[in-house]
Coordinates of C-alpha atoms and ligand atoms in Angstrom, one line a residue:
X1 CA -10.2 6.8 -25.2
X2 CA -12.0 8.6 -22.5
X3 CA -11.1 12.3 -22.0
X4 CA -10.3 13.4 -18.5
X5 CA -12.7 16.0 -17.1
X6 CA -11.4 19.6 -16.9
X7 CA -11.7 19.5 -13.1
X8 CA -9.5 16.4 -12.9
X9 CA -6.9 17.8 -15.4
X10 CA -6.6 20.9 -13.3
X11 CA -6.4 18.8 -10.1
X12 CA -3.7 16.5 -11.5
X13 CA -1.7 19.5 -12.9
X14 CA -0.8 20.3 -9.2
X15 CA 1.4 17.2 -9.2
X16 CA 2.4 17.6 -5.5
X17 CA -0.6 17.4 -3.1
X18 CA -0.8 18.5 0.5
X19 CA -2.9 17.4 3.4
X20 CA -6.4 18.8 3.7
X21 CA -6.7 20.2 7.2
X22 CA -9.1 22.7 8.6
X23 CA -10.8 23.4 5.3
X24 CA -7.6 24.1 3.3
X25 CA -4.6 22.4 1.8
X26 CA -1.7 22.6 4.2
X27 CA 1.9 21.5 3.5
X28 CA 3.4 18.7 5.4
X29 CA 5.9 19.4 8.2
X30 CA 8.4 17.1 6.4
X31 CA 9.6 16.8 2.8
X32 CA 8.8 13.1 2.4
X33 CA 6.4 12.2 -0.4
X34 CA 4.7 9.1 -1.8
X35 CA 4.4 8.7 -5.5
X36 CA 0.9 7.6 -6.7
X37 CA 1.3 5.2 -9.6
X38 CA -1.1 4.4 -12.3
X39 CA -1.3 0.5 -12.2
X40 CA -2.3 0.4 -15.9
X41 CA 1.0 1.9 -17.2
X42 CA 3.3 2.3 -14.2
X43 CA 3.4 6.1 -14.6
X44 CA 3.4 8.5 -11.7
X45 CA 0.1 10.5 -11.5
X46 CA 1.2 12.7 -8.7
X47 CA 2.8 12.8 -5.3
X48 CA 1.3 13.2 -1.9
X49 CA 2.8 14.2 1.4
X50 CA 3.9 11.5 3.7
X51 CA 2.1 12.7 6.9
X52 CA 4.3 12.9 10.0
X53 CA 3.1 12.8 13.6
X54 CA 3.0 16.6 13.6
X55 CA 0.7 16.7 10.6
X56 CA -1.6 14.2 12.3
X57 CA -1.5 16.3 15.5
X58 CA -2.6 19.4 13.4
X59 CA -5.4 17.5 11.8
X60 CA -6.7 16.0 15.0
X61 CA -6.5 19.5 16.7
X62 CA -8.6 21.0 13.9
X63 CA -11.1 18.2 14.3
X64 CA -11.1 18.6 18.0
X65 CA -11.7 22.3 17.8
X66 CA -14.6 21.7 15.3
X67 CA -16.1 19.3 17.8
X68 CA -15.9 21.6 20.8
X69 CA -19.1 22.3 22.7
X70 CA -20.7 25.4 21.0
X71 CA -18.7 25.0 17.8
X72 CA -20.6 25.8 14.6
X73 CA -20.9 22.0 13.9
X74 CA -22.1 21.2 17.4
X75 CA -24.7 24.0 17.4
X76 CA -26.0 23.0 14.0
X77 CA -29.4 21.4 14.0
X78 CA -29.6 17.7 12.8
X79 CA -31.7 19.0 9.9
X80 CA -29.0 21.4 8.8
X81 CA -26.3 18.8 9.2
X82 CA -28.4 16.5 7.0
X83 CA -28.7 19.2 4.4
X84 CA -24.9 19.5 4.2
X85 CA -24.5 15.7 3.8
X86 CA -27.2 15.7 1.1
X87 CA -25.5 18.6 -0.7
X88 CA -22.3 16.6 -0.6
X89 CA -24.1 13.6 -2.1
X90 CA -25.4 15.8 -4.9
X91 CA -21.9 17.2 -5.5
X92 CA -20.5 13.7 -5.7
X93 CA -23.1 12.9 -8.3
X94 CA -22.4 16.1 -10.2
X95 CA -18.7 15.3 -10.2
X96 CA -19.1 11.6 -10.5
X97 CA -17.1 11.3 -13.7
X98 CA -14.1 13.2 -12.2
X99 CA -14.2 11.0 -9.1
X100 CA -14.5 7.8 -11.2
X101 CA -11.7 8.8 -13.5
X102 CA -9.5 9.6 -10.5
X103 CA -10.2 6.2 -8.9
X104 CA -9.5 4.4 -12.2
X105 CA -6.2 6.3 -12.6
X106 CA -4.9 5.5 -9.1
X107 CA -6.4 2.1 -8.5
X108 CA -6.6 0.7 -12.0
X109 CA -10.2 -0.6 -11.8
X110 CA -12.6 -0.5 -14.7
X111 CA -14.1 3.0 -15.2
X112 CA -17.6 1.5 -15.2
X113 CA -16.9 0.0 -11.7
X114 CA -15.4 3.3 -10.5
X115 CA -18.6 5.1 -11.7
X116 CA -21.0 2.7 -10.1
X117 CA -19.2 1.5 -7.0
X118 CA -17.0 4.4 -6.0
X119 CA -18.7 7.6 -7.3
X120 CA -22.2 6.1 -7.3
X121 CA -21.7 4.2 -4.1
X122 CA -20.4 7.2 -2.2
X123 CA -23.2 9.4 -3.4
X124 CA -25.8 6.8 -2.3
X125 CA -24.1 6.5 1.1
X126 CA -24.0 10.2 1.8
X127 CA -27.6 10.6 0.6
X128 CA -28.7 7.7 2.9
X129 CA -26.9 9.0 6.0
X130 CA -28.2 12.6 5.3
X131 CA -31.6 11.1 6.3
X132 CA -30.2 9.6 9.5
X133 CA -29.2 12.9 11.1
X134 CA -32.8 13.5 12.2
X135 CA -33.5 10.0 13.4
X136 CA -30.9 9.3 16.1
X137 CA -32.7 8.5 19.2
X138 CA -32.5 7.2 22.8
X139 CA -35.1 5.4 24.8
X140 CA -37.3 6.0 27.8
X141 CA -36.9 3.3 30.4
X142 CA -38.9 2.0 33.3
X143 CA -36.3 1.2 36.0
X144 CA -36.5 -2.2 37.5
X145 CA -36.4 -1.0 41.2
X146 CA -38.4 1.7 42.9
X147 CA -36.7 5.0 43.8
X148 CA -35.6 5.5 47.4
X149 CA -38.1 7.3 49.6
X150 CA -41.0 6.5 47.3
X151 CA -39.9 9.3 44.9
X152 CA -40.9 9.4 41.2
X153 CA -38.4 9.3 38.4
X154 CA -37.9 9.7 34.6
X155 CA -35.1 7.6 33.1
X156 CA -33.9 7.8 29.5
X157 CA -30.9 7.3 27.3
X158 CA -29.4 9.8 24.9
X159 CA -27.1 9.1 22.0
X160 CA -24.3 11.6 21.7
X161 CA -21.6 11.9 19.0
X162 CA -18.5 10.1 20.2
X163 CA -16.0 12.8 19.3
X164 CA -13.1 12.9 16.8
X165 CA -13.0 9.9 14.6
X166 CA -10.0 8.5 12.8
X167 CA -11.0 6.7 9.6
X168 CA -8.3 4.5 8.0
X169 CA -9.2 3.0 4.7
X170 CA -7.8 0.6 2.1
X171 CA -7.3 1.1 -1.7
X172 CA -9.8 -1.4 -3.2
X173 CA -12.9 1.0 -3.0
X174 CA -11.2 4.2 -2.0
X175 CA -14.1 6.5 -2.1
X176 CA -17.0 4.3 -1.3
X177 CA -15.3 2.7 1.8
X178 CA -14.3 6.2 3.0
X179 CA -18.0 7.2 2.6
X180 CA -19.1 4.2 4.7
X181 CA -17.2 5.8 7.6
X182 CA -17.2 9.5 7.0
X183 CA -21.0 9.8 6.2
X184 CA -22.3 8.1 9.3
X185 CA -19.7 9.7 11.5
X186 CA -20.7 13.1 10.3
X187 CA -24.4 12.2 10.5
X188 CA -23.9 11.4 14.1
X189 CA -22.3 14.8 14.7
X190 CA -18.7 13.7 15.0
X191 CA -15.7 15.2 13.2
X192 CA -13.3 13.1 11.2
X193 CA -9.7 12.7 10.2
X194 CA -9.5 10.4 7.2
X195 CA -6.3 8.6 6.2
X196 CA -6.6 7.1 2.8
X197 CA -4.4 4.3 1.5
X198 CA -1.0 5.3 0.2
X199 CA -1.9 3.6 -3.1
X200 CA -5.1 5.7 -3.6
X201 CA -4.9 9.0 -1.7
X202 CA -5.9 11.4 -4.5
X203 CA -9.6 10.6 -4.7
X204 CA -9.9 11.3 -0.9
X205 CA -8.6 14.8 -1.4
X206 CA -11.2 15.4 -4.1
X207 CA -13.9 14.3 -1.6
X208 CA -12.6 16.7 1.0
X209 CA -12.8 19.6 -1.6
X210 CA -16.4 18.7 -2.4
X211 CA -17.2 18.5 1.4
X212 CA -16.1 22.1 1.7
X213 CA -18.1 23.1 -1.3
X214 CA -21.1 21.5 0.3
X215 CA -20.8 23.8 3.3
X216 CA -19.0 21.6 5.8
X217 CA -17.5 23.9 8.5
X218 CA -13.7 24.0 8.7
X219 CA -12.1 21.2 10.6
X220 CA -15.1 18.9 10.4
X221 CA -13.6 16.7 7.7
X222 CA -9.8 16.5 7.3
X223 CA -7.6 14.3 5.2
X224 CA -4.0 13.4 6.1
X225 CA -2.2 11.4 3.4
X226 CA 0.6 9.0 4.2
X227 CA 1.5 5.4 4.9
X228 CA 0.5 3.0 7.7
X229 CA 3.7 2.8 9.7
X230 CA 4.1 6.6 10.2
X231 CA 0.8 8.3 9.5
X232 CA -1.7 5.6 10.3
X233 CA 0.2 4.6 13.5
X234 CA 0.3 8.2 14.7
X235 CA -3.4 8.7 14.1
X236 CA -4.3 5.4 15.9
X237 CA -2.2 6.3 18.9
X238 CA -3.5 9.9 19.2
X239 CA -5.1 10.4 22.6
X240 CA -7.8 12.8 21.3
X241 CA -9.2 10.2 18.9
X242 CA -12.3 8.7 20.4
X243 CA -12.9 6.0 17.7
X244 CA -10.8 4.4 15.1
X245 CA -12.8 3.0 12.3
X246 CA -10.6 0.8 10.1
X247 CA -11.0 -1.2 7.0
X248 CA -8.1 -3.3 5.8
X249 CA -6.2 -6.5 6.3
X250 CA -6.6 -8.6 9.4
X251 CA -2.9 -8.2 10.0
X252 CA -3.1 -4.4 10.3
X253 CA -6.4 -4.6 12.1
X254 CA -4.7 -6.5 15.0
X255 CA -2.0 -3.9 15.2
X256 CA -4.6 -1.1 15.2
X257 CA -6.7 -2.8 17.9
X258 CA -3.7 -3.1 20.2
X259 CA -2.5 0.5 19.7
X260 CA -6.0 1.9 20.2
X261 CA -6.4 0.0 23.4
X262 CA -3.4 1.9 24.9
X263 CA -5.8 4.9 25.2
X264 CA -8.9 2.8 25.5
X265 CA -10.0 4.3 22.1
X266 CA -13.0 2.6 20.5
X267 CA -12.4 0.5 17.4
X268 CA -14.4 -1.0 14.6
X269 CA -12.5 -3.3 12.4
X270 CA -13.7 -4.4 8.9
X271 CA -11.0 -7.0 7.9
X272 CA -10.2 -9.6 5.4
X273 CA -12.3 -12.4 4.0
X274 CA -12.1 -15.8 2.5
X275 CA -15.6 -16.2 1.5
X276 CA -17.2 -19.4 0.3
X277 CA -19.7 -19.7 -2.6
X278 CA -21.6 -22.9 -2.2
X279 CA -23.2 -24.4 -5.3
X280 CA -25.7 -27.2 -4.8
X281 CA -26.7 -29.7 -7.5
X282 CA -30.0 -27.9 -8.0
X283 CA -29.1 -24.3 -8.9
X284 CA -31.9 -22.1 -10.2
X285 CA -30.0 -21.8 -13.5
X286 CA -26.6 -23.2 -14.4
X287 CA -25.6 -20.3 -16.6
X288 CA -26.6 -17.6 -14.2
X289 CA -24.8 -19.4 -11.4
X290 CA -21.6 -19.7 -13.3
X291 CA -21.8 -16.0 -14.2
X292 CA -22.6 -15.1 -10.6
X293 CA -19.8 -17.1 -9.0
X294 CA -17.4 -15.7 -11.6
X295 CA -18.6 -12.1 -10.9
X296 CA -18.2 -12.8 -7.2
X297 CA -14.5 -13.5 -7.5
X298 CA -13.3 -11.6 -10.6
X299 CA -15.1 -8.2 -10.0
X300 CA -12.5 -5.6 -9.3
X301 CA -9.8 -8.1 -10.1
X302 CA -10.7 -10.1 -7.0
X303 CA -9.7 -7.2 -4.8
X304 CA -13.0 -7.3 -2.9
X305 CA -13.3 -8.1 0.8
X306 CA -16.4 -10.2 0.2
X307 CA -15.0 -11.9 -2.9
X308 CA -16.2 -15.5 -3.1
X309 CA -12.7 -17.0 -3.5
X310 CA -13.6 -20.6 -2.5
X311 CA -16.3 -22.3 -4.6
X312 CA -17.7 -25.5 -3.1
X313 CA -19.6 -27.5 -5.8
X314 CA -21.7 -30.5 -5.1
X315 CA -20.0 -33.6 -6.6
X316 CA -22.8 -34.5 -9.0
X317 CA -22.4 -31.2 -10.8
X318 CA -18.8 -30.4 -10.0
X319 CA -17.4 -30.9 -13.5
X320 CA -20.2 -29.0 -15.3
X321 CA -20.2 -26.0 -12.9
X322 CA -16.4 -25.8 -12.9
X323 CA -16.4 -25.9 -16.8
X324 CA -19.1 -23.2 -17.0
X325 CA -17.2 -20.9 -14.6
X326 CA -13.9 -21.5 -16.5
X327 CA -15.6 -20.6 -19.8
X328 CA -16.8 -17.3 -18.3
X329 CA -13.3 -16.6 -17.0
X330 CA -11.6 -17.4 -20.3
X331 CA -13.8 -15.1 -22.2
X332 CA -12.8 -12.1 -20.0
X333 CA -10.9 -9.3 -21.8
X334 CA -8.0 -8.0 -19.8
X335 CA -7.2 -4.3 -20.5
X336 CA -6.8 -0.9 -18.8
X337 CA -9.7 0.6 -16.9
X338 CA -10.5 3.2 -19.5
X339 CA -11.1 0.5 -22.2
X340 CA -14.9 0.3 -22.2
X341 CA -14.7 -3.3 -23.6
X342 CA -12.5 -4.7 -20.7
X343 CA -13.7 -7.1 -18.1
X344 CA -10.6 -7.2 -15.9
X345 CA -8.2 -4.3 -15.2
X346 CA -4.7 -4.4 -13.6
X347 CA -4.1 -5.1 -10.0
X348 CA -3.4 -2.2 -7.8
X349 CA 0.4 -2.3 -7.5
X350 CA 3.6 -4.2 -8.4
X351 CA 3.9 -5.5 -4.9
X352 CA 0.4 -6.7 -4.8
X353 CA 0.7 -8.5 -8.1
X354 CA 3.9 -10.2 -6.8
X355 CA 2.0 -11.3 -3.7
X356 CA -0.9 -12.8 -5.7
X357 CA 1.5 -14.5 -8.1
X358 CA 3.4 -16.0 -5.1
X359 CA 0.1 -17.5 -3.9
X360 CA -0.4 -19.0 -7.4
X361 CA 3.0 -20.7 -7.1
X362 CA 2.2 -21.9 -3.6
X363 CA -1.1 -23.4 -4.9
X364 CA 0.8 -25.3 -7.6
X365 CA 3.5 -26.4 -5.1
X366 CA 0.9 -27.8 -2.7
X367 CA -0.7 -29.8 -5.4
X368 CA -3.8 -27.9 -6.4
X369 CA -4.6 -28.4 -10.2
X370 CA -4.4 -25.2 -12.2
X371 CA -7.6 -25.3 -14.3
X372 CA -7.2 -21.9 -16.0
X373 CA -5.0 -18.7 -16.1
X374 CA -2.2 -18.2 -13.6
X375 CA 0.0 -16.0 -15.8
X376 CA 0.8 -12.3 -15.3
X377 CA 0.8 -10.4 -18.6
X378 CA 4.3 -9.1 -19.3
X379 CA 3.4 -5.7 -20.5
X380 CA 3.6 -2.4 -18.7
X381 CA 1.0 -2.5 -15.9
X382 CA 0.1 -5.1 -13.3
X383 CA -2.1 -7.5 -15.2
X384 CA -3.0 -11.1 -14.3
X385 CA -5.2 -13.6 -15.9
X386 CA -8.3 -14.8 -14.0
X387 CA -7.0 -17.9 -12.4
X388 CA -8.9 -21.0 -11.3
X389 CA -7.6 -23.9 -9.3
X390 CA -9.3 -27.2 -8.3
X391 CA -8.5 -29.1 -5.2
X392 CA -10.1 -31.6 -2.8
X393 CA -7.8 -30.5 0.1
X394 CA -9.5 -27.8 2.2
X395 CA -6.4 -27.1 4.2
X396 CA -4.3 -25.8 1.3
X397 CA -2.9 -22.3 1.7
X398 CA -4.8 -20.9 -1.3
X399 CA -8.0 -22.1 0.3
X400 CA -7.3 -20.9 3.8
X401 CA -5.5 -17.5 3.2
X402 CA -6.9 -14.4 1.7
X403 CA -5.2 -13.8 -1.7
X404 CA -7.2 -10.6 -2.6
X405 CA -6.7 -11.2 -6.3
X406 CA -8.5 -12.9 -9.2
X407 CA -7.9 -16.4 -8.0
X408 CA -10.6 -18.9 -7.4
X409 CA -10.3 -22.5 -6.0
X410 CA -13.0 -25.1 -6.6
X411 CA -13.6 -27.8 -4.0
X412 CA -16.1 -30.7 -4.3
X413 CA -18.5 -31.6 -1.5
X414 CA -20.9 -34.5 -0.8
X415 CA -23.9 -33.1 1.0
X416 CA -25.0 -30.1 3.1
X417 CA -23.1 -31.2 6.2
X418 CA -19.9 -31.6 4.2
X419 CA -20.5 -28.2 2.6
X420 CA -21.0 -26.5 6.0
X421 CA -18.0 -28.2 7.6
X422 CA -15.7 -27.1 4.8
X423 CA -17.2 -23.6 4.4
X424 CA -17.0 -22.9 8.1
X425 CA -13.5 -24.3 8.4
X426 CA -11.8 -20.9 8.1
X427 CA -10.4 -18.2 10.4
X428 CA -12.4 -15.7 8.4
X429 CA -16.1 -15.2 8.4
X430 CA -17.0 -12.2 6.3
X431 CA -19.5 -13.4 3.7
X432 CA -20.9 -16.4 1.9
X433 CA -23.1 -17.1 -1.1
X434 CA -25.4 -20.1 -1.6
X435 CA -26.7 -21.2 -5.0
X436 CA -29.8 -23.4 -5.0
X437 CA -33.5 -23.2 -5.9
X438 CA -34.5 -25.0 -2.7
X439 CA -35.5 -22.4 -0.1
X440 CA -35.4 -24.8 2.8
X441 CA -31.9 -25.8 2.0
X442 CA -31.0 -22.1 1.6
X443 CA -32.5 -21.3 5.0
X444 CA -30.7 -24.1 6.7
X445 CA -27.4 -22.8 5.2
X446 CA -28.2 -19.2 6.3
X447 CA -28.7 -20.4 9.9
X448 CA -25.5 -22.3 10.1
X449 CA -22.9 -20.4 8.0
X450 CA -20.4 -18.5 10.1
X451 CA -20.5 -15.3 8.0
X452 CA -21.6 -11.8 8.6
X453 CA -23.3 -11.5 5.2
X454 CA -25.1 -14.3 3.3
X455 CA -26.5 -13.8 -0.2
X456 CA -28.6 -16.5 -1.9
X457 CA -28.4 -16.8 -5.7
X458 CA -26.4 -13.6 -6.1
X459 CA -22.9 -12.4 -5.6
X460 CA -22.6 -10.1 -2.5
X461 CA -23.4 -6.5 -3.2
X462 CA -23.4 -3.7 -0.6
X463 CA -26.3 -1.5 0.1
X464 CA -26.3 1.5 2.5
X465 CA -29.2 0.1 4.5
X466 CA -27.7 -3.4 4.9
X467 CA -25.1 -3.8 7.6
X468 CA -21.7 -5.3 6.6
X469 CA -19.1 -6.9 8.8
X470 CA -17.5 -10.1 9.8
X471 CA -17.6 -13.1 12.1
X472 CA -14.3 -14.4 13.5
X473 CA -11.1 -12.7 12.3
X474 CA -13.0 -10.8 9.6
X475 CA -13.7 -8.0 12.1
X476 CA -15.4 -6.4 15.0
X477 CA -18.6 -4.4 14.6
X478 CA -20.8 -3.6 11.6
X479 CA -20.8 -0.8 9.1
X480 CA -23.8 0.7 7.1
X481 CA -27.4 0.8 8.1
X482 CA -28.7 2.0 11.4
X483 CA -25.9 0.3 13.3
X484 CA -23.5 2.2 11.0
X485 CA -24.5 5.5 12.4
X486 CA -24.9 4.3 16.0
X487 CA -21.2 3.2 15.8
X488 CA -20.3 6.9 16.1
X489 CA -22.5 7.6 19.1
X490 CA -22.0 7.0 22.8
X491 CA -24.9 6.3 25.2
X492 CA -25.6 8.5 28.1
X493 CA -28.0 7.1 30.7
X494 CA -30.1 9.7 32.6
X495 CA -32.4 9.4 35.6
X496 CA -34.3 12.4 36.9
X497 CA -35.6 11.9 40.4
X498 CA -38.3 14.1 41.7
Ligands
NAD501 P1 -3.9 -2.7 4.8 O1 -4.3 -3.3 6.1 O2 -2.5 -3.0 4.3 O3 -4.0 -1.1 4.8 C1 -5.3 -0.5 5.1 C2 -5.0 0.9 5.6 O4 -4.3 0.8 6.8 C3 -4.1 1.7 4.7 O5 -4.6 3.1 4.7 C4 -2.8 1.7 5.4 O6 -1.9 2.8 5.2 C5 -3.2 1.6 6.9 N1 -2.2 1.0 7.8 C6 -1.3 0.0 7.5 N2 -0.5 -0.2 8.6 C7 -1.0 0.6 9.6 C8 -0.7 0.7 11.0 N3 0.3 0.1 11.5 N4 -1.4 1.6 11.7 C9 -2.4 2.3 11.1 N5 -2.7 2.2 9.8 C10 -2.1 1.4 9.1 O7 -5.0 -3.2 3.7 P2 -5.0 -2.9 2.1 O8 -4.0 -3.8 1.5 O9 -5.0 -1.5 1.9 O10 -6.5 -3.5 1.8 C11 -6.8 -4.8 1.6 C12 -7.4 -5.5 2.8 O11 -8.6 -4.8 3.2 C13 -7.9 -6.9 2.5 O12 -7.5 -7.7 3.6 C14 -9.4 -6.8 2.4 O13 -10.1 -7.9 2.7 C15 -9.6 -5.7 3.4 N6 -11.0 -5.1 3.2 C16 -12.0 -5.4 4.1 C17 -13.3 -4.8 3.9 C18 -14.4 -5.1 4.8 O14 -15.4 -4.5 4.7 N7 -14.3 -6.1 5.7 C19 -13.5 -4.0 2.8 C20 -12.4 -3.8 1.9 C21 -11.2 -4.3 2.2

């Protein structure tokens, strides 16, 4: 059994956690709290404040003050801002075990994934954006028309930080997705109020503590804990928020988009997915393809936005590929996240397990064949077997709707046209993977797939320098890379006439 770090033991001993506003912990205006539950054993790890409108107001006011013209943060050189972000990256690395253990306790995921994806991913993102503070640039422009009276001119654009940013994040990668928003927003010179998911709020508070230790001025990075209906809604509707950057379900994204528009607040929406994995009859390697497709859906218990939850397999190799993937799934060991031999941990919550199980029932009712799994494990904790269906009917609910659990459906296809028609026949368009050794075929698929991210011969992995985002109802805008930092700037066009 892994021993909790001293830092984490001390943090958890507090039991009741407040908001992090203006560089310190501040109690909530109300008494309502949310219990944070360990999905591996259903025990309460701690309680966080359920942020009320007044708490949100306080956090936004602190962020607004920190963004004022001539504030410490605004006066700071890009180089110094970058140094703080770099120090934060180093601190995340120094405390990566504490962060990883915290994420595993509140989310349930395997510790090795918390280490690499959450702690490691967040450190990489802060380190990457530390380098961007000094590279934000406008352009010089030759205007299309001459100046009146034959005068000369000098026209250019500047990129300025947009202002106070509200970052609202889900529970599936609580620290790394927070970093995808907080790091570029701070790199651009904005200030931030982060609202973590009610399922996984504790790791966000640890991140805020480390930000202060890294030298972040007060009020630059604030965390308000709470739910969506009260806390998230108040944050989205706040008139002093200049941009809401949201990652979560398409359902919530639509609500956020409408609310933000009341104040003409900018939004970027990273939403749900129902991503296809397309296996042609000429994969590079059958074993590696089966492992890759299985990793693409079962990693993090399928609770991954880019999870390849529909596998389209060319008819000639359908039985073989499906059998290979099933063998991989059936060998997976299900256990708690601190068990170093586990391949699959619990799902995040009782409610989410029930939702995923109800999709499994819908799949059976609509006539999909259950190839493997499908059972929840009746112990303490929210465990579910990796589940595989097979169906020729692309319109079934389990093929059209995001399940966000370890559930894969295999669908046969005839040729490239058939694969494209079926893969693109979805409201979502986040990601896709293609498995073939034929580069011309892969390029043709890349050109025509309606997806924001396409990987060939690999499950989708994120990288700080590779933009991520969706077509269709999978979102608006892109995160990460250069576009990720420009998300948090606004353009000023200038023309000097002389
Ligand atoms: P969710 O939409 O239920 O919640 C996400 C966040 O929004 C939480 O912090 C929640 O408290 C908040 N929220 C809920 N209602 C709100 C409201 N009315 N106003 C303001 N905030 C509100 O999503 P979830 O269950 O936490 O996460 C899973 C979803 O996230 C999946 O659909 C998944 O595909 C998506 N996701 C997308 C990406 C991506 O990059 N596109 C990445 C990870 C997860």
